[in-house]
Amino acid sequence: MKLTTMLIVAVLLSVQASSQVTRMVPSPPYPTIQSAINKVNNGDTVLVAAGTYLENLVFPAKDFQLIGAGIGQSIIDGNQTGACLSFRLAVSNAMEVRGFTLTNGSGELTPLGFSMERRGGGIYIRSPGAGLPPVEPTFKDIEITLCTADSSSAIYLDFAGNVKFLRCNVHGNTAYNPITFTATVGAVGGLTNPTFQDCRFANHHSTTGSIIVVETPSSFISCTFENSSAQGVAGVNSIVTGGSINPVFLVMKNCKFIGLTTTSPTSTCLWAANYVNTVIENCLFAKSSGGAIMVQAGVGNRTIRNCTFVDNQTNNVPSGVVAFGASNIPGTDNLQVENCIFVNNTKASGGVEEPFVSPAATTITTSNSVIETPANSAALIKPTFVDPSNDDYHLAPGSVGINGGDYTNLMPPAVNPSSILDLDGNPRVQFGVVDMGCYEAGHISYDSSAAGRVGETMGGPFD
């Protein structure tokens, strides 16, 4: 009897595996993407041919693959009637959407106090609530563009789980409501822990608020934020309260922030709300203007490591390059700055901007860094860069900062130094040291008078 039971189970599993099917769109049984999605089972694949599909897709609680012909080929047009993709039921990372352009979505109506507003024009993910299974699909090679909403016009996540975004190009989306807090990504609520890797966020405009707001545990790895603007009004960021309710951990590693513009001191390039622990590493913040370049509200341990803040300009209010706000969370506010470069950051009214502005309770510790302040600017020997006019902020040969860092605390842990990479993806640890800032200079020279040893020069620093 036991052998018979085992045999029956084996047959059933075999039948289940063989029942996984591929559904083609368009085809006679599936003229639309939604018609194919409505029939899927776990493990199925829906293949979507090149073309434009005027649809607002709603996903069931099934783990399957939805694969398009590629960005710019398979286009889902939300037709300003809702989100392009809407997830409200539990799925795992095995639920994968790949190879699409999402455009012209207007978002889903979402409760906001006693009113409703539209969120998530491109992708809308909202679990029914805390304690229920998370909604955590995977998105690869996705373009999100020309979507609108009251807030979070490209992506909205709420109680979403470990959502993954890989090689996504998010650009040209607009949020328009006066209480908008981001034009790009709004990660709001508990249980949300998105990962963005090799993604681009560009050409966004937020009519009121920040260009990007992060309020939940999040990781941004090798992402670029560029050429976007936020039109702020006084006090707008006071509505960013999710972090004060759900203190979280933020990792931002090997990212670029270039050419971001804000129009008031309360409208920022990056607003990180009330994080208990934050690590920003190997990042470049350059040529942005407006309020503080980065604002961190709340209490906790923050680390800025091997980052370069250069050629930014704040408005006339002395808001600082990195600013810290008050918090409702009791505790101590600590900032550790390691192997960093803060130079050529100015005020619109003229003069050097303060690198940090913080409450008296904040403890700021710096090490192995070049930090320009109004007090030391005249005497400071600054690093020199290869071609800053063209955004090349590699340290020039012989510059201050070469070999000036300490790799002990770099991520991944220094027990495996060869796995630590700079913003270019090159090894950070060379000759047992690292450079300051987000790049390794990479200058290896040969000195014929130094017994043929590679890596040493008569004229100064080497790499």
GROMACS .gro file of C-alpha atoms in nm, residues 34-264:
model
  231
   34GLN     CA    1  -0.514   3.991  -1.971
   35SER     CA    2  -0.699   3.702  -2.137
   36ALA     CA    3  -0.383   3.491  -2.111
   37ILE     CA    4  -0.313   3.600  -1.754
   38ASN     CA    5  -0.665   3.499  -1.652
   39LYS     CA    6  -0.588   3.138  -1.752
   40VAL     CA    7  -0.238   3.093  -1.608
   41ASN     CA    8  -0.131   2.841  -1.346
   42ASN     CA    9   0.183   2.838  -1.136
   43GLY     CA   10   0.488   2.781  -1.355
   44ASP     CA   11   0.324   2.888  -1.681
   45THR     CA   12   0.479   3.134  -1.926
   46VAL     CA   13   0.298   3.406  -2.119
   47LEU     CA   14   0.492   3.524  -2.425
   48VAL     CA   15   0.387   3.861  -2.565
   49ALA     CA   16   0.479   3.955  -2.920
   50ALA     CA   17   0.597   4.302  -3.020
   51GLY     CA   18   0.315   4.554  -3.040
   52THR     CA   19   0.120   4.807  -2.835
   53TYR     CA   20  -0.143   4.677  -2.593
   54LEU     CA   21  -0.396   4.920  -2.443
   55GLU     CA   22  -0.446   4.733  -2.118
   56ASN     CA   23  -0.447   4.774  -1.741
   57LEU     CA   24  -0.324   4.434  -1.628
   58VAL     CA   25  -0.448   4.284  -1.300
   59PHE     CA   26  -0.244   3.991  -1.169
   60PRO     CA   27  -0.380   3.685  -0.987
   61ALA     CA   28  -0.212   3.504  -0.697
   62LYS     CA   29  -0.008   3.288  -0.937
   63ASP     CA   30   0.367   3.262  -0.992
   64PHE     CA   31   0.431   3.267  -1.365
   65GLN     CA   32   0.649   3.446  -1.620
   66LEU     CA   33   0.518   3.730  -1.835
   67ILE     CA   34   0.778   3.789  -2.106
   68GLY     CA   35   0.767   4.056  -2.373
   69ALA     CA   36   0.975   4.106  -2.686
   70GLY     CA   37   1.185   4.373  -2.512
   71ILE     CA   38   1.186   4.739  -2.415
   72GLY     CA   39   1.031   4.948  -2.691
   73GLN     CA   40   0.893   4.633  -2.857
   74SER     CA   41   0.616   4.505  -2.630
   75ILE     CA   42   0.441   4.818  -2.501
   76ILE     CA   43   0.168   4.820  -2.239
   77ASP     CA   44  -0.023   5.149  -2.268
   78GLY     CA   45  -0.234   5.226  -1.961
   79ASN     CA   46  -0.447   5.467  -2.166
   80GLN     CA   47  -0.477   5.697  -1.860
   81THR     CA   48  -0.737   5.463  -1.712
   82GLY     CA   49  -0.534   5.303  -1.430
   83ALA     CA   50  -0.201   5.140  -1.356
   84CYS     CA   51  -0.027   4.952  -1.635
   85LEU     CA   52   0.039   4.664  -1.392
   86SER     CA   53  -0.159   4.611  -1.073
   87PHE     CA   54  -0.075   4.354  -0.804
   88ARG     CA   55  -0.302   4.311  -0.502
   89LEU     CA   56  -0.269   3.938  -0.431
   90ALA     CA   57   0.024   3.737  -0.295
   91VAL     CA   58   0.296   3.633  -0.538
   92SER     CA   59   0.660   3.540  -0.483
   93ASN     CA   60   0.981   3.647  -0.659
   94ALA     CA   61   0.914   3.361  -0.902
   95MET     CA   62   0.641   3.583  -1.052
   96GLU     CA   63   0.852   3.760  -1.315
   97VAL     CA   64   0.770   4.038  -1.562
   98ARG     CA   65   1.039   4.093  -1.825
   99GLY     CA   66   1.093   4.284  -2.147
  100PHE     CA   67   0.824   4.555  -2.158
  101THR     CA   68   0.773   4.928  -2.187
  102LEU     CA   69   0.503   5.056  -1.951
  103THR     CA   70   0.358   5.393  -2.046
  104ASN     CA   71   0.063   5.630  -2.008
  105GLY     CA   72  -0.063   5.478  -1.682
  106SER     CA   73  -0.253   5.699  -1.438
  107GLY     CA   74  -0.244   5.490  -1.122
  108GLU     CA   75  -0.497   5.327  -0.891
  109LEU     CA   76  -0.724   5.506  -0.645
  110THR     CA   77  -0.571   5.463  -0.300
  111PRO     CA   78  -0.699   5.580   0.041
  112LEU     CA   79  -0.525   5.887   0.180
  113GLY     CA   80  -0.680   5.985   0.512
  114PHE     CA   81  -1.041   6.074   0.436
  115SER     CA   82  -0.983   6.110   0.062
  116MET     CA   83  -0.847   5.913  -0.230
  117GLU     CA   84  -0.558   5.976  -0.465
  118ARG     CA   85  -0.411   5.798  -0.762
  119ARG     CA   86  -0.077   5.620  -0.717
  120GLY     CA   87   0.143   5.391  -0.922
  121GLY     CA   88   0.084   5.481  -1.286
  122GLY     CA   89   0.337   5.225  -1.407
  123ILE     CA   90   0.339   4.958  -1.136
  124TYR     CA   91   0.096   4.944  -0.845
  125ILE     CA   92   0.163   4.689  -0.568
  126ARG     CA   93  -0.049   4.688  -0.254
  127SER     CA   94  -0.110   4.395  -0.022
  128PRO     CA   95  -0.448   4.390   0.152
  129GLY     CA   96  -0.269   4.462   0.481
  130ALA     CA   97  -0.015   4.376   0.746
  131GLY     CA   98   0.005   4.011   0.849
  132LEU     CA   99  -0.112   3.884   0.511
  133PRO     CA  100   0.115   3.716   0.254
  134PRO     CA  101   0.337   3.970   0.077
  135VAL     CA  102   0.317   4.072  -0.287
  136GLU     CA  103   0.674   4.053  -0.417
  137PRO     CA  104   0.714   4.002  -0.793
  138THR     CA  105   1.039   4.043  -0.988
  139PHE     CA  106   1.078   4.294  -1.273
  140LYS     CA  107   1.361   4.269  -1.526
  141ASP     CA  108   1.442   4.484  -1.830
  142ILE     CA  109   1.140   4.709  -1.781
  143GLU     CA  110   1.098   5.068  -1.903
  144ILE     CA  111   0.848   5.292  -1.721
  145THR     CA  112   0.786   5.626  -1.891
  146LEU     CA  113   0.524   5.900  -1.938
  147CYS     CA  114   0.308   5.778  -1.651
  148THR     CA  115   0.121   6.016  -1.421
  149ALA     CA  116  -0.045   5.996  -1.081
  150ASP     CA  117  -0.118   6.211  -0.778
  151SER     CA  118   0.197   6.059  -0.625
  152SER     CA  119   0.442   5.777  -0.697
  153SER     CA  120   0.363   5.801  -1.065
  154ALA     CA  121   0.605   5.532  -1.182
  155ILE     CA  122   0.603   5.279  -0.897
  156TYR     CA  123   0.394   5.250  -0.581
  157LEU     CA  124   0.466   4.986  -0.317
  158ASP     CA  125   0.268   4.927   0.002
  159PHE     CA  126   0.309   4.619   0.222
  160ALA     CA  127   0.474   4.472  -0.084
  161GLY     CA  128   0.749   4.246   0.048
  162ASN     CA  129   1.082   4.182  -0.125
  163VAL     CA  130   1.007   4.327  -0.467
  164LYS     CA  131   1.302   4.314  -0.707
  165PHE     CA  132   1.379   4.550  -0.995
  166LEU     CA  133   1.672   4.463  -1.225
  167ARG     CA  134   1.790   4.669  -1.524
  168CYS     CA  135   1.487   4.896  -1.523
  169ASN     CA  136   1.477   5.237  -1.695
  170VAL     CA  137   1.235   5.468  -1.514
  171HIS     CA  138   1.216   5.808  -1.681
  172GLY     CA  139   0.990   6.097  -1.772
  173ASN     CA  140   0.709   6.030  -1.521
  174THR     CA  141   0.517   6.313  -1.352
  175ALA     CA  142   0.318   6.350  -1.033
  176TYR     CA  143   0.095   6.653  -1.007
  177ASN     CA  144  -0.102   6.668  -0.682
  178PRO     CA  145   0.004   6.947  -0.439
  179ILE     CA  146   0.074   6.689  -0.169
  180THR     CA  147   0.286   6.472  -0.396
  181PHE     CA  148   0.594   6.338  -0.223
  182THR     CA  149   0.767   6.175  -0.518
  183ALA     CA  150   0.743   6.151  -0.891
  184THR     CA  151   0.923   5.822  -0.911
  185VAL     CA  152   0.913   5.564  -0.634
  186GLY     CA  153   0.690   5.572  -0.330
  187ALA     CA  154   0.771   5.285  -0.099
  188VAL     CA  155   0.520   5.329   0.182
  189GLY     CA  156   0.415   5.103   0.467
  190GLY     CA  157   0.554   4.803   0.649
  191LEU     CA  158   0.678   4.474   0.502
  192THR     CA  159   0.813   4.653   0.194
  193ASN     CA  160   1.178   4.581   0.114
  194PRO     CA  161   1.246   4.657  -0.252
  195THR     CA  162   1.579   4.604  -0.425
  196PHE     CA  163   1.673   4.813  -0.729
  197GLN     CA  164   1.984   4.701  -0.916
  198ASP     CA  165   2.133   4.849  -1.234
  199CYS     CA  166   1.833   5.079  -1.268
  200ARG     CA  167   1.812   5.432  -1.409
  201PHE     CA  168   1.581   5.707  -1.282
  202ALA     CA  169   1.586   6.014  -1.506
  203ASN     CA  170   1.395   6.315  -1.642
  204HIS     CA  171   1.131   6.327  -1.371
  205HIS     CA  172   0.941   6.624  -1.243
  206SER     CA  173   0.771   6.637  -0.906
  207THR     CA  174   0.537   6.934  -0.882
  208THR     CA  175   0.571   6.946  -0.505
  209GLY     CA  176   0.810   6.740  -0.300
  210SER     CA  177   1.119   6.528  -0.345
  211ILE     CA  178   1.249   6.358  -0.655
  212ILE     CA  179   1.277   6.028  -0.471
  213VAL     CA  180   1.157   5.935  -0.125
  214VAL     CA  181   1.257   5.615   0.054
  215GLU     CA  182   1.058   5.522   0.362
  216THR     CA  183   1.100   5.147   0.399
  217PRO     CA  184   1.393   4.901   0.409
  218SER     CA  185   1.541   4.942   0.061
  219SER     CA  186   1.853   4.866  -0.139
  220PHE     CA  187   1.971   5.062  -0.441
  221ILE     CA  188   2.272   4.898  -0.607
  222SER     CA  189   2.447   5.049  -0.912
  223CYS     CA  190   2.160   5.285  -0.991
  224THR     CA  191   2.169   5.626  -1.161
  225PHE     CA  192   1.950   5.925  -1.073
  226GLU     CA  193   1.986   6.213  -1.318
  227ASN     CA  194   1.834   6.520  -1.481
  228SER     CA  195   1.521   6.549  -1.268
  229SER     CA  196   1.352   6.837  -1.087
  230ALA     CA  197   1.128   6.893  -0.787
  231GLN     CA  198   0.920   7.206  -0.739
  232GLY     CA  199   0.882   7.238  -0.363
  233VAL     CA  200   0.688   7.456  -0.124
  234ALA     CA  201   0.762   7.530   0.240
  235GLY     CA  202   0.693   7.239   0.470
  236VAL     CA  203   0.599   6.990   0.203
  237ASN     CA  204   0.828   6.719   0.334
  238SER     CA  205   0.648   6.718   0.667
  239ILE     CA  206   0.405   6.472   0.509
  240VAL     CA  207   0.682   6.212   0.475
  241THR     CA  208   0.605   6.023   0.795
  242GLY     CA  209   0.629   5.654   0.707
  243GLY     CA  210   0.984   5.622   0.830
  244SER     CA  211   0.900   5.763   1.171
  245ILE     CA  212   0.646   5.484   1.212
  246ASN     CA  213   0.857   5.209   1.059
  247PRO     CA  214   1.228   5.274   1.121
  248VAL     CA  215   1.423   5.078   0.863
  249PHE     CA  216   1.759   5.005   0.703
  250LEU     CA  217   1.865   5.173   0.379
  251VAL     CA  218   2.157   5.060   0.164
  252MET     CA  219   2.262   5.279  -0.128
  253LYS     CA  220   2.574   5.142  -0.295
  254ASN     CA  221   2.754   5.240  -0.616
  255CYS     CA  222   2.492   5.494  -0.724
  256LYS     CA  223   2.511   5.828  -0.911
  257PHE     CA  224   2.308   6.141  -0.841
  258ILE     CA  225   2.380   6.394  -1.116
  259GLY     CA  226   2.198   6.706  -1.234
  260LEU     CA  227   1.905   6.703  -0.991
  261THR     CA  228   1.730   7.036  -0.931
  262THR     CA  229   1.499   7.145  -0.652
  263THR     CA  230   1.338   7.484  -0.599
  264SER     CA  231   1.304   7.523  -0.224
   0.00000   0.00000   0.00000
